[in-house]
Amino acid sequence: MTSIQPARLILQADGTPYSDTYDDVYHSAHGGPEQARHVFLGGNNLPERWQNRERFVIFETGFGLGLNFLATWAAWQDNPARCRRLHFLSVEKHPFQVADLARAHAAWPEFAGQATELRRLWPPLVPGMHRLEFGGGHCVLTLIFGDATGKLRQLNAAADAFYLDGFSPARNPELWSREFCRTLARLAAPGATLATWSVAGHLRQSLADAEFDTEKRPGFAGKRQMLTGRYRSRRPARFKIPDERSAVIIGAGLAGSTIAERLAARGWQITLFDHRPAPGQGASGNLAGVLRPQPSIDDNRLAQLSRAGFLATRALLRRLSPAARWQECGVLQLARDAAHAAVQQRTVKMLAPPADYLDFLDRDQASARLGWSLTTGGWWFPGGGWVQPSTLCQAALNTWPQRITVRFATRIASLRHDGRVWQACGPAGDVLAEAPRLIVATGAETGSFAELAHLPLQAARGQVTYLPAGRLPDLPLVVCRQGYVTPAINGWHACGASFCNGDLDDALRQDEHFENLQRLEAMLPGTSRVIDPTSAFDGRVGFRSISPDRLPIVGELPVTPGLYCALGYGARGLVWSALMAELLACQLEGEPPPCERPLADAVSPARFIDPTSSRAVVR
């Protein structure tokens, strides 16, 4: 993870925001909102071009203080003929802290409502893509924090309009280079337009070489000219809007419930099946789960995905609260030993994350925060916490009751494709529902479907021990160390969990309760003196669905068009569910995805197919 260096807000004597990093201003001194409307909206013929469209996608270079987005959102909101769904993607190498945004936004009272909402949802300043939803989810802002030249190569989208608003070519040449213009062409939808205040000759030539026809127009205020352009290539559209929005989903755990919510939010009609009597009764049925990312010193794929997933789930929980029950109490992940503590500390030093996302606490600091004498320090995740998974499942399904039909206590025994639609069949072979798309999200119970038998999934038993609140002192936060223990929830602490690969016995075992108590003692020294390991304990057994690389398997299955899966969430169902649901919904809708292409490829079912033989392989 390349650490994000926040921008520093400097206001010139006339109030114009200025960057000392690039020695340039963020917008004209003669009225920022007017410049945004004249150059970027007017230069792209907006709002006219998005009117009565199903979807419109804008890509911006240089989010800055968010002025262009605020002006665009306001224009979209005020337009009765606006497109049904507006995507605004913007890349920013040096984002602002929210306090600086508040200072700058005070100069634009006409956007006060929008600016307040933007700051309320402003993400932690960590690399990657951050998706924020406004206007009931119909105006979607995707912030891409990091270097634009690298991030754009990883973006899989098609833009209808470009706002080229980086700092001047002399100060920030990489955002105006020939290679960058070629990247814009790769991202251009048929008939895409662009607008910028720069009319530099080398830029016009680079855009022409990238198949953009450009013309100069009158500029704004003291600038005599600006530039507009249109993509002339006749390359066909890569991302098509679906003709029919209906799907069958099998499985009402975290995976299936969140996918149903994301598709229903886009207007899909969903029929959802589960053989249990209520949602979240399988692996999602534990009293509580832990929500935290998994950093690594090399910021590998797992770390990047878990960071994006953690933030996506937290955003979903905030939208669905209080129906989705959770507490952002923080998570303390203790080191295993002194050597591991050194690795944790070195990771934080190297990645340099913001303290509101990740910090390292030494033993004394960790002990003081927890109120318990500990043997080691560890990672501190202030935004982490515990979640009651079944309430998240129920809240997701309740969000769109008119679009989600749930059929519980109904077992789907087989799948069938009749050449037109996918059919979900009962034990007697009768068709219970059909749709052009069918999504399997059945966790560890997927093996019964022949169409998914090639996926290298394993089931792993996990037993959680429940301890009455009085058996432990009050815990203000979640503690992890090769296991976990939560604060008291409904009068119980959840402590776990065992891991038995391939074991499908669902009976509670005393020896696994004992293992969980040993984990608890390793986390909280002294608990073994107050808890009798021979006592009778309550608990729960669940079964995790695990892939060989410990990453989810999400997307359309190769050689079976219309059949999708969301599997292999393992012990990280809370971390994966919201991000994977949004990713799958975007794939079905042809929308810009919520994560970079290498991360989407890392969870694709196609990674288990040998391209030379079409046989399943484990990679």
Coordinates of C-alpha atoms in Angstrom, one line a residue:
M1 CA 0.0 0.0 0.0
T2 CA 1.5 3.3 -1.1
S3 CA 0.5 5.7 1.7
I4 CA -1.7 8.6 0.7
Q5 CA -0.3 12.1 1.4
P6 CA -3.2 14.4 2.1
A7 CA -3.4 17.7 0.3
R8 CA -2.9 20.8 2.5
L9 CA -5.5 23.6 2.1
I10 CA -4.0 27.0 1.5
L11 CA -6.2 30.0 0.7
Q12 CA -4.8 32.9 -1.2
A13 CA -5.5 36.4 -0.3
D14 CA -8.7 36.4 -2.4
G15 CA -9.8 33.1 -1.0
T16 CA -8.8 31.0 -3.9
P17 CA -7.6 27.5 -2.8
Y18 CA -4.0 26.8 -3.8
S19 CA -1.7 23.8 -3.8
D20 CA 1.8 24.3 -2.7
T21 CA 2.7 20.8 -4.0
Y22 CA 1.9 21.8 -7.6
D23 CA 2.2 25.6 -7.3
D24 CA -1.2 26.0 -8.9
V25 CA -4.8 26.9 -7.9
Y26 CA -7.7 24.4 -7.7
H27 CA -10.1 26.6 -9.6
S28 CA -10.4 30.1 -11.1
A29 CA -10.3 33.1 -8.8
H30 CA -13.4 34.4 -10.6
G31 CA -16.0 31.9 -9.3
G32 CA -15.4 28.2 -8.9
P33 CA -19.0 27.0 -9.4
E34 CA -19.4 29.1 -12.5
Q35 CA -16.2 27.7 -13.9
A36 CA -17.4 24.1 -13.2
R37 CA -20.7 24.7 -15.0
H38 CA -19.1 26.6 -18.0
V39 CA -16.1 24.4 -18.6
F40 CA -17.1 20.9 -17.6
L41 CA -20.9 20.6 -17.7
G42 CA -21.2 23.0 -20.6
G43 CA -18.2 21.6 -22.4
N44 CA -19.8 18.1 -22.3
N45 CA -23.2 19.4 -23.2
L46 CA -24.7 18.5 -19.9
P47 CA -27.3 18.1 -18.6
E48 CA -28.8 17.6 -22.1
R49 CA -26.7 14.5 -22.9
W50 CA -27.8 12.5 -19.9
Q51 CA -31.5 13.3 -20.2
N52 CA -33.8 10.3 -20.4
R53 CA -30.9 7.9 -20.3
E54 CA -30.8 4.8 -18.2
R55 CA -27.2 5.4 -17.1
F56 CA -24.5 8.1 -17.6
V57 CA -20.9 7.8 -16.6
I58 CA -18.5 10.7 -16.0
F59 CA -14.8 10.3 -15.4
E60 CA -12.8 13.1 -13.8
T61 CA -9.0 13.6 -13.4
G62 CA -8.4 15.5 -10.2
F63 CA -11.2 15.5 -7.6
G64 CA -9.6 18.2 -5.5
L65 CA -12.2 19.9 -3.3
G66 CA -15.1 18.1 -5.1
L67 CA -16.4 21.3 -6.8
N68 CA -17.0 19.7 -10.2
F69 CA -18.8 16.8 -8.5
L70 CA -21.0 19.1 -6.4
A71 CA -21.9 21.2 -9.4
T72 CA -22.7 18.0 -11.4
W73 CA -24.8 16.4 -8.6
A74 CA -26.7 19.6 -8.2
A75 CA -27.4 19.9 -11.9
W76 CA -28.5 16.3 -12.0
Q77 CA -30.7 16.7 -9.0
D78 CA -32.4 19.8 -10.5
N79 CA -33.1 18.1 -13.9
P80 CA -36.5 16.4 -14.1
A81 CA -35.4 14.5 -17.2
R82 CA -32.1 13.3 -15.5
C83 CA -30.7 9.8 -16.2
R84 CA -31.9 7.1 -13.8
R85 CA -28.4 6.4 -12.5
L86 CA -25.4 8.7 -12.6
H87 CA -21.9 7.4 -12.1
F88 CA -19.1 9.9 -11.3
L89 CA -15.6 8.5 -11.1
S90 CA -12.8 10.7 -10.0
V91 CA -9.1 10.0 -9.3
E92 CA -7.1 12.0 -6.7
K93 CA -3.5 11.5 -5.6
H94 CA -3.7 13.9 -2.7
P95 CA -7.2 14.0 -1.2
F96 CA -8.1 16.5 1.5
Q97 CA -8.9 15.8 5.1
V98 CA -12.6 16.3 5.9
A99 CA -11.8 19.4 8.0
D100 CA -10.1 21.1 5.1
L101 CA -13.1 20.2 2.9
A102 CA -15.4 21.9 5.4
R103 CA -13.3 25.1 5.3
A104 CA -13.3 25.2 1.5
H105 CA -16.9 24.3 1.0
A106 CA -18.0 27.2 3.2
A107 CA -17.3 29.4 0.1
W108 CA -20.0 27.7 -1.9
P109 CA -23.3 28.1 0.0
E110 CA -25.3 27.1 -3.0
F111 CA -23.9 23.5 -2.5
A112 CA -24.3 23.5 1.3
G113 CA -26.6 20.5 1.4
Q114 CA -24.6 18.4 -1.1
A115 CA -21.3 19.3 0.5
T116 CA -22.5 18.4 4.0
E117 CA -23.6 15.0 2.7
L118 CA -20.2 14.5 0.9
R119 CA -18.3 15.2 4.0
R120 CA -20.5 12.9 6.1
L121 CA -19.6 10.0 3.8
W122 CA -16.0 11.0 3.2
P123 CA -13.8 7.8 3.4
P124 CA -10.5 7.2 5.3
L125 CA -7.5 8.4 3.2
V126 CA -6.3 4.9 2.2
P127 CA -5.5 3.8 -1.4
G128 CA -8.1 2.2 -3.6
M129 CA -11.6 2.8 -4.8
H130 CA -14.3 4.2 -2.4
R131 CA -17.9 4.1 -3.5
L132 CA -20.3 6.7 -2.0
E133 CA -24.0 6.8 -2.8
F134 CA -26.3 9.9 -2.9
G135 CA -29.8 10.7 -4.0
G136 CA -31.2 7.4 -2.8
G137 CA -28.4 5.5 -4.5
H138 CA -29.0 6.9 -8.0
C139 CA -26.0 9.3 -7.9
V140 CA -22.9 7.2 -7.3
L141 CA -19.5 8.8 -6.6
T142 CA -16.4 6.5 -6.9
L143 CA -13.3 8.1 -5.5
I144 CA -10.1 6.6 -6.6
F145 CA -7.3 7.5 -4.2
G146 CA -3.8 7.0 -5.7
D147 CA -1.7 7.9 -8.7
A148 CA -3.9 8.4 -11.7
T149 CA -1.5 6.9 -14.2
G150 CA -1.4 3.5 -12.4
K151 CA -5.0 3.5 -11.3
L152 CA -6.5 4.2 -14.7
R153 CA -4.8 1.1 -16.2
Q154 CA -6.6 -1.0 -13.6
L155 CA -10.0 0.6 -14.2
N156 CA -12.7 -1.4 -16.1
A157 CA -15.3 1.1 -17.2
A158 CA -16.7 3.1 -20.1
A159 CA -17.1 6.9 -19.6
D160 CA -19.7 9.0 -21.5
A161 CA -17.9 12.2 -20.5
F162 CA -14.5 13.2 -19.3
Y163 CA -13.6 16.2 -17.0
L164 CA -9.9 16.8 -17.5
D165 CA -9.2 19.0 -14.5
G166 CA -5.7 18.1 -13.3
F167 CA -3.2 20.8 -12.4
S168 CA -1.5 22.5 -15.3
P169 CA 0.5 20.4 -17.8
A170 CA 3.7 22.3 -16.7
R171 CA 3.1 21.3 -13.0
N172 CA 1.5 17.9 -13.4
P173 CA 2.6 16.5 -16.8
E174 CA 1.6 12.9 -16.3
L175 CA -2.1 13.8 -16.4
W176 CA -1.7 15.3 -19.9
S177 CA 0.7 12.9 -21.6
R178 CA 0.2 11.0 -24.8
E179 CA 0.1 7.7 -22.8
F180 CA -2.6 9.2 -20.5
C181 CA -4.7 10.2 -23.5
R182 CA -4.5 6.7 -24.9
T183 CA -5.8 5.4 -21.5
L184 CA -8.7 7.8 -21.8
A185 CA -9.5 6.4 -25.2
R186 CA -9.6 2.9 -23.7
L187 CA -12.1 4.1 -21.2
A188 CA -14.3 6.0 -23.7
A189 CA -17.8 4.9 -24.5
P190 CA -19.1 5.3 -28.0
G191 CA -19.6 9.1 -28.6
A192 CA -17.8 10.1 -25.4
T193 CA -17.0 13.7 -25.0
L194 CA -14.4 15.6 -23.0
A195 CA -13.8 19.1 -21.7
T196 CA -10.9 20.9 -20.2
W197 CA -9.6 24.4 -19.6
S198 CA -6.3 23.5 -21.2
V199 CA -5.7 24.2 -24.9
A200 CA -2.0 23.2 -25.0
G201 CA -0.9 22.1 -28.4
H202 CA 0.7 18.9 -27.3
L203 CA -2.5 18.0 -25.5
R204 CA -4.6 18.5 -28.6
Q205 CA -2.2 16.4 -30.7
S206 CA -2.2 13.6 -28.1
L207 CA -6.0 13.6 -28.0
A208 CA -6.1 13.5 -31.8
D209 CA -3.7 10.6 -31.8
A210 CA -6.1 8.8 -29.4
E211 CA -9.1 9.3 -31.7
F212 CA -10.6 12.4 -30.1
D213 CA -11.7 15.2 -32.4
T214 CA -11.2 18.5 -30.5
E215 CA -12.3 22.1 -30.9
K216 CA -11.6 25.3 -29.0
R217 CA -14.4 27.2 -27.4
P218 CA -14.6 30.4 -25.5
G219 CA -13.1 30.0 -22.1
F220 CA -14.2 31.1 -18.6
A221 CA -13.6 34.5 -17.1
G222 CA -10.0 35.6 -17.8
K223 CA -9.1 32.5 -19.8
R224 CA -9.8 33.2 -23.5
Q225 CA -10.2 29.6 -24.6
M226 CA -11.1 26.1 -23.4
L227 CA -11.1 22.7 -25.2
T228 CA -13.8 20.2 -25.9
G229 CA -13.6 16.9 -27.8
R230 CA -15.5 13.9 -29.0
Y231 CA -14.4 10.3 -29.3
R232 CA -14.6 9.4 -33.0
S233 CA -14.0 5.6 -32.8
R234 CA -16.9 3.3 -33.8
R235 CA -15.9 0.7 -31.3
P236 CA -19.1 -1.0 -30.0
A237 CA -20.3 -0.5 -26.5
R238 CA -18.5 -2.9 -24.1
F239 CA -20.9 -2.7 -21.2
K240 CA -24.6 -3.2 -22.1
I241 CA -27.6 -2.4 -20.0
P242 CA -29.6 -5.6 -19.4
D243 CA -32.9 -6.1 -21.3
E244 CA -34.6 -7.8 -18.3
R245 CA -33.9 -7.2 -14.6
S246 CA -34.9 -10.4 -12.9
A247 CA -32.8 -13.1 -11.1
V248 CA -33.1 -16.1 -8.8
I249 CA -30.8 -16.3 -5.8
I250 CA -30.2 -19.5 -3.8
G251 CA -29.0 -18.8 -0.3
A252 CA -30.1 -16.2 2.2
G253 CA -26.9 -15.8 4.1
L254 CA -24.7 -12.7 4.0
A255 CA -23.7 -13.4 0.4
G256 CA -27.2 -13.9 -1.0
S257 CA -29.0 -11.3 1.1
T258 CA -26.6 -8.5 0.2
I259 CA -26.6 -9.4 -3.5
A260 CA -30.4 -9.3 -3.4
E261 CA -30.3 -5.8 -1.8
R262 CA -27.8 -4.5 -4.3
L263 CA -29.8 -5.8 -7.3
A264 CA -33.1 -4.6 -5.9
A265 CA -31.6 -1.2 -5.4
R266 CA -31.1 -1.1 -9.2
G267 CA -34.7 -2.1 -10.0
W268 CA -34.3 -5.9 -10.2
Q269 CA -37.0 -8.3 -9.3
I270 CA -35.5 -11.1 -7.1
T271 CA -36.8 -14.5 -6.1
L272 CA -34.7 -15.8 -3.2
F273 CA -34.7 -19.3 -1.8
D274 CA -33.3 -20.8 1.4
H275 CA -34.1 -24.2 2.9
R276 CA -34.0 -22.7 6.4
P277 CA -36.9 -20.8 8.0
A278 CA -35.2 -17.4 8.1
P279 CA -32.2 -15.5 6.6
G280 CA -28.7 -15.8 8.1
Q281 CA -29.2 -19.2 9.7
G282 CA -26.2 -21.0 8.2
A283 CA -22.6 -19.8 8.6
S284 CA -24.2 -16.3 9.1
G285 CA -26.1 -17.5 12.1
N286 CA -23.5 -16.9 14.9
L287 CA -24.3 -14.4 17.6
A288 CA -21.6 -12.0 16.3
G289 CA -18.8 -11.8 13.8
V290 CA -15.7 -9.6 13.7
L291 CA -15.4 -6.8 11.1
R292 CA -11.8 -5.8 10.4
P293 CA -9.4 -5.7 7.4
Q294 CA -6.3 -7.9 7.1
P295 CA -3.2 -5.7 6.4
S296 CA 0.1 -7.1 5.1
I297 CA 3.5 -5.4 4.8
D298 CA 3.5 -6.0 1.0
D299 CA -0.2 -4.9 0.6
N300 CA -1.0 -8.1 -1.3
R301 CA -4.3 -8.9 -3.0
L302 CA -5.9 -10.2 0.2
A303 CA -4.9 -7.0 2.0
Q304 CA -6.3 -4.8 -0.8
L305 CA -9.5 -6.7 -1.1
S306 CA -10.1 -6.9 2.7
R307 CA -9.5 -3.2 3.0
A308 CA -12.0 -2.4 0.3
G309 CA -14.4 -5.0 1.7
F310 CA -14.1 -3.7 5.3
L311 CA -14.9 -0.2 4.2
A312 CA -17.8 -1.3 1.9
T313 CA -19.4 -3.4 4.7
R314 CA -19.0 -0.5 7.1
A315 CA -20.8 1.8 4.7
L316 CA -23.6 -0.7 4.2
L317 CA -24.0 -1.1 8.0
R318 CA -24.3 2.6 8.4
R319 CA -27.0 2.7 5.8
L320 CA -29.0 -0.2 7.3
S321 CA -28.6 0.7 11.0
P322 CA -30.3 0.3 13.4
A323 CA -32.0 -2.7 11.8
A324 CA -28.6 -4.2 11.1
R325 CA -27.2 -4.5 14.6
W326 CA -23.5 -3.7 15.0
Q327 CA -21.1 -1.7 17.1
E328 CA -18.1 0.3 15.9
C329 CA -16.3 -0.4 19.1
G330 CA -12.9 -1.0 17.6
V331 CA -10.9 -4.2 17.1
L332 CA -7.6 -5.0 18.8
Q333 CA -5.6 -7.7 17.0
L334 CA -2.9 -8.7 19.4
A335 CA 0.5 -10.0 18.2
R336 CA 1.2 -13.7 18.7
D337 CA 4.6 -13.0 20.2
A338 CA 7.4 -10.4 20.2
A339 CA 8.5 -11.2 16.7
H340 CA 5.0 -10.9 15.3
A341 CA 4.6 -7.6 17.2
A342 CA 7.7 -6.3 15.4
V343 CA 6.2 -7.3 12.0
Q344 CA 2.9 -5.5 12.9
Q345 CA 4.8 -2.4 14.0
R346 CA 7.0 -2.4 10.9
T347 CA 3.9 -2.9 8.7
V348 CA 2.2 0.2 10.1
K349 CA 5.4 2.2 9.8
M350 CA 5.9 1.2 6.1
L351 CA 2.2 1.6 5.0
A352 CA 1.8 4.8 7.1
P353 CA -2.1 4.5 7.2
P354 CA -4.2 7.2 8.8
A355 CA -4.6 6.6 12.5
D356 CA -8.4 6.4 12.1
Y357 CA -8.0 3.3 9.9
L358 CA -5.0 1.4 11.5
D359 CA -2.5 2.0 14.3
F360 CA 0.0 0.0 16.3
L361 CA -0.4 0.0 20.1
D362 CA 2.4 -1.3 22.3
R363 CA 1.7 -3.5 25.2
D364 CA 1.1 -0.7 27.7
Q365 CA -1.1 1.3 25.2
A366 CA -3.1 -1.8 24.4
S367 CA -3.6 -2.8 28.0
A368 CA -4.8 0.8 28.9
R369 CA -7.3 0.8 26.0
L370 CA -8.7 -2.6 26.9
G371 CA -8.5 -2.2 30.7
W372 CA -6.7 -5.6 31.0
S373 CA -3.1 -6.4 31.5
L374 CA -1.8 -7.9 28.3
T375 CA 1.4 -9.7 27.3
T376 CA 1.8 -8.0 23.8
G377 CA 0.6 -5.1 21.8
G378 CA -1.0 -5.2 18.4
W379 CA -2.9 -3.6 15.6
W380 CA -5.7 -1.3 16.5
F381 CA -8.6 -0.8 14.1
P382 CA -10.7 2.1 15.4
G383 CA -13.4 1.6 12.8
G384 CA -13.8 -2.1 13.3
G385 CA -16.2 -3.9 15.6
W386 CA -18.7 -6.7 15.9
V387 CA -21.8 -7.4 13.8
Q388 CA -24.8 -9.6 14.3
P389 CA -24.8 -11.2 10.8
S390 CA -28.4 -12.4 10.8
T391 CA -29.7 -8.9 11.5
L392 CA -27.7 -7.6 8.5
C393 CA -29.2 -10.3 6.3
Q394 CA -32.7 -9.5 7.4
A395 CA -32.2 -5.7 7.1
A396 CA -30.8 -6.1 3.6
L397 CA -33.9 -8.1 2.5
N398 CA -36.3 -5.7 4.2
T399 CA -34.9 -2.7 2.3
W400 CA -36.8 -3.5 -0.9
P401 CA -39.8 -5.7 0.0
Q402 CA -41.6 -4.9 -3.2
R403 CA -38.7 -6.2 -5.3
I404 CA -37.5 -9.2 -3.2
T405 CA -39.7 -12.3 -2.9
V406 CA -38.3 -14.6 -0.2
R407 CA -39.2 -18.3 -0.1
F408 CA -37.8 -19.9 3.1
A409 CA -38.1 -23.5 4.1
T410 CA -37.8 -24.4 0.4
R411 CA -34.9 -26.5 -0.8
I412 CA -33.5 -26.2 -4.3
A413 CA -32.2 -29.6 -5.3
S414 CA -31.0 -29.0 -8.9
L415 CA -30.6 -26.4 -11.6
R416 CA -31.6 -26.6 -15.2
H417 CA -31.2 -24.4 -18.3
D418 CA -33.9 -24.6 -21.0
G419 CA -32.0 -22.7 -23.6
R420 CA -33.7 -19.4 -22.5
V421 CA -33.7 -19.1 -18.7
W422 CA -32.2 -20.8 -15.7
Q423 CA -34.6 -22.8 -13.6
A424 CA -34.4 -23.6 -9.9
C425 CA -35.9 -27.1 -9.3
G426 CA -37.2 -28.7 -6.1
P427 CA -36.5 -32.3 -4.9
A428 CA -39.2 -33.7 -7.2
G429 CA -37.7 -31.9 -10.3
D430 CA -40.5 -29.3 -10.4
V431 CA -39.6 -25.8 -11.5
L432 CA -40.0 -23.4 -8.5
A433 CA -38.7 -20.3 -10.2
E434 CA -36.9 -19.2 -13.4
A435 CA -35.0 -16.2 -14.7
P436 CA -32.3 -15.2 -17.2
R437 CA -29.8 -15.1 -14.4
L438 CA -29.4 -17.4 -11.4
I439 CA -27.0 -16.8 -8.6
V440 CA -25.8 -19.6 -6.2
A441 CA -24.8 -18.3 -2.8
T442 CA -25.2 -21.5 -0.7
G443 CA -21.8 -21.5 1.1
A444 CA -20.7 -24.9 2.3
E445 CA -23.8 -26.6 0.8
T446 CA -22.9 -25.9 -2.9
G447 CA -21.7 -29.4 -3.7
S448 CA -25.1 -30.7 -4.6
F449 CA -25.2 -28.6 -7.8
A450 CA -23.5 -30.4 -10.7
E451 CA -22.9 -27.1 -12.6
L452 CA -20.6 -25.9 -9.7
A453 CA -18.9 -29.3 -8.9
H454 CA -15.7 -28.2 -10.5
L455 CA -15.1 -25.4 -8.1
P456 CA -12.4 -26.4 -5.5
L457 CA -14.4 -25.6 -2.4
Q458 CA -14.0 -27.2 1.0
A459 CA -16.2 -27.0 4.0
A460 CA -14.6 -26.3 7.4
R461 CA -16.4 -26.7 10.7
G462 CA -16.2 -23.9 13.2
Q463 CA -17.5 -23.9 16.8
V464 CA -18.1 -20.8 18.8
T465 CA -18.4 -20.7 22.6
Y466 CA -20.8 -18.4 24.3
L467 CA -19.9 -17.1 27.8
P468 CA -22.4 -15.4 30.1
A469 CA -21.6 -11.7 30.5
G470 CA -20.9 -12.1 34.2
R471 CA -18.1 -14.6 33.6
L472 CA -15.8 -11.9 32.1
P473 CA -15.3 -8.3 33.1
D474 CA -16.8 -5.8 30.7
L475 CA -14.9 -5.6 27.4
P476 CA -15.1 -2.3 25.6
L477 CA -13.9 -3.7 22.3
V478 CA -13.3 -6.8 20.2
V479 CA -10.0 -8.7 20.9
C480 CA -8.3 -11.0 18.4
R481 CA -5.3 -13.3 18.5
Q482 CA -5.7 -16.6 16.7
G483 CA -9.2 -16.4 17.8
Y484 CA -11.6 -13.6 19.1
V485 CA -13.8 -12.5 21.9
T486 CA -16.5 -9.9 21.7
P487 CA -18.0 -7.5 24.2
A488 CA -21.2 -8.8 25.8
I489 CA -24.1 -8.9 23.2
N490 CA -27.5 -9.8 24.5
G491 CA -25.9 -11.0 27.7
W492 CA -23.3 -13.2 26.0
H493 CA -19.6 -13.0 24.9
A494 CA -18.8 -14.8 21.7
C495 CA -15.5 -16.6 21.9
G496 CA -14.0 -18.6 19.0
A497 CA -13.5 -20.3 16.9
S498 CA -12.4 -23.8 16.1
F499 CA -11.4 -24.8 12.6
C500 CA -11.8 -28.4 11.4
N501 CA -11.4 -28.8 7.7
G502 CA -13.7 -31.3 6.0
D503 CA -15.5 -32.1 9.3
L504 CA -19.3 -31.9 8.7
D505 CA -20.5 -32.9 12.2
D506 CA -22.8 -30.2 13.6
A507 CA -22.8 -31.4 17.3
L508 CA -21.2 -29.2 20.0
R509 CA -18.0 -30.6 21.4
Q510 CA -16.5 -30.1 24.8
D511 CA -12.9 -30.3 23.5
E512 CA -13.6 -27.5 21.1
H513 CA -15.0 -25.4 23.9
F514 CA -11.8 -26.1 25.7
E515 CA -9.7 -25.0 22.7
N516 CA -11.7 -21.7 22.5
L517 CA -11.0 -21.1 26.2
Q518 CA -7.3 -21.7 25.6
R519 CA -7.5 -19.0 22.9
L520 CA -9.2 -16.8 25.3
E521 CA -6.5 -17.2 27.9
A522 CA -3.8 -16.4 25.3
M523 CA -5.7 -13.2 24.5
L524 CA -6.7 -12.2 28.1
P525 CA -4.3 -13.7 30.6
G526 CA -6.0 -14.8 33.8
T527 CA -9.4 -15.8 32.4
S528 CA -8.6 -19.5 33.0
R529 CA -8.6 -18.7 36.8
V530 CA -12.3 -17.6 36.7
I531 CA -13.7 -20.0 34.1
D532 CA -14.0 -23.7 34.8
P533 CA -13.2 -25.5 31.5
T534 CA -15.2 -28.6 32.6
S535 CA -18.4 -26.5 32.9
A536 CA -21.3 -26.9 30.4
F537 CA -21.1 -24.2 27.8
D538 CA -23.5 -23.0 25.2
G539 CA -22.3 -22.3 21.7
R540 CA -22.9 -22.8 18.0
V541 CA -21.5 -24.8 15.1
G542 CA -21.3 -23.4 11.6
F543 CA -19.6 -24.4 8.3
R544 CA -17.3 -22.2 6.3
S545 CA -17.0 -22.4 2.5
I546 CA -13.3 -22.1 1.7
S547 CA -11.4 -21.7 -1.6
P548 CA -7.7 -22.8 -2.0
D549 CA -6.4 -19.2 -2.1
R550 CA -8.8 -18.1 0.7
L551 CA -10.4 -15.5 -1.6
P552 CA -14.1 -15.5 -2.6
I553 CA -15.3 -16.9 -5.8
V554 CA -17.7 -14.4 -7.3
G555 CA -19.0 -13.8 -10.9
E556 CA -20.3 -15.6 -13.9
L557 CA -19.2 -19.2 -14.3
P558 CA -17.3 -20.0 -17.5
V559 CA -19.1 -21.8 -20.3
T560 CA -22.5 -21.4 -18.4
P561 CA -23.8 -18.0 -19.4
G562 CA -26.3 -16.6 -17.0
L563 CA -25.2 -18.7 -14.0
Y564 CA -23.3 -16.8 -11.3
C565 CA -21.9 -17.7 -7.9
A566 CA -20.9 -15.9 -4.7
L567 CA -19.0 -18.5 -2.7
G568 CA -15.8 -19.2 -0.7
Y569 CA -16.3 -16.4 1.8
G570 CA -14.6 -18.5 4.5
A571 CA -14.4 -16.8 7.9
R572 CA -14.6 -13.4 6.3
G573 CA -18.2 -13.2 5.3
L574 CA -18.7 -9.9 6.9
V575 CA -15.6 -8.4 5.1
W576 CA -16.5 -9.8 1.7
S577 CA -20.3 -9.6 1.5
A578 CA -21.0 -5.9 0.7
L579 CA -18.1 -5.5 -1.8
M580 CA -18.8 -8.8 -3.6
A581 CA -22.5 -7.9 -3.8
E582 CA -21.7 -4.6 -5.4
L583 CA -19.2 -6.2 -7.7
L584 CA -21.6 -8.8 -8.9
A585 CA -24.5 -6.2 -9.3
C586 CA -22.2 -4.1 -11.4
Q587 CA -21.2 -7.1 -13.6
L588 CA -24.9 -7.8 -14.2
E589 CA -25.7 -4.2 -14.9
G590 CA -22.7 -3.3 -17.0
E591 CA -21.8 -0.6 -14.5
P592 CA -18.3 0.6 -13.4
P593 CA -17.1 -1.9 -10.7
P594 CA -16.3 -0.9 -7.1
C595 CA -12.7 -2.3 -7.3
E596 CA -9.8 -2.4 -9.6
R597 CA -9.7 -5.0 -12.4
P598 CA -6.8 -7.1 -10.8
L599 CA -9.0 -7.4 -7.7
A600 CA -12.1 -8.4 -9.6
D601 CA -10.0 -10.9 -11.6
A602 CA -8.6 -12.3 -8.3
V603 CA -12.1 -13.4 -7.2
S604 CA -13.4 -14.6 -10.6
P605 CA -14.5 -18.2 -11.0
A606 CA -12.5 -18.3 -14.2
R607 CA -9.3 -18.5 -12.2
F608 CA -10.0 -22.2 -11.6
I609 CA -10.3 -23.0 -15.3
D610 CA -7.3 -24.2 -17.4
P611 CA -7.7 -22.1 -20.6
T612 CA -5.9 -24.7 -22.7
S613 CA -8.2 -27.6 -21.7
S614 CA -11.3 -26.1 -20.2
R615 CA -10.8 -28.4 -17.2
A616 CA -11.0 -27.2 -13.7
V617 CA -7.6 -26.6 -12.0
V618 CA -6.6 -25.3 -8.7
R619 CA -4.4 -22.2 -9.0

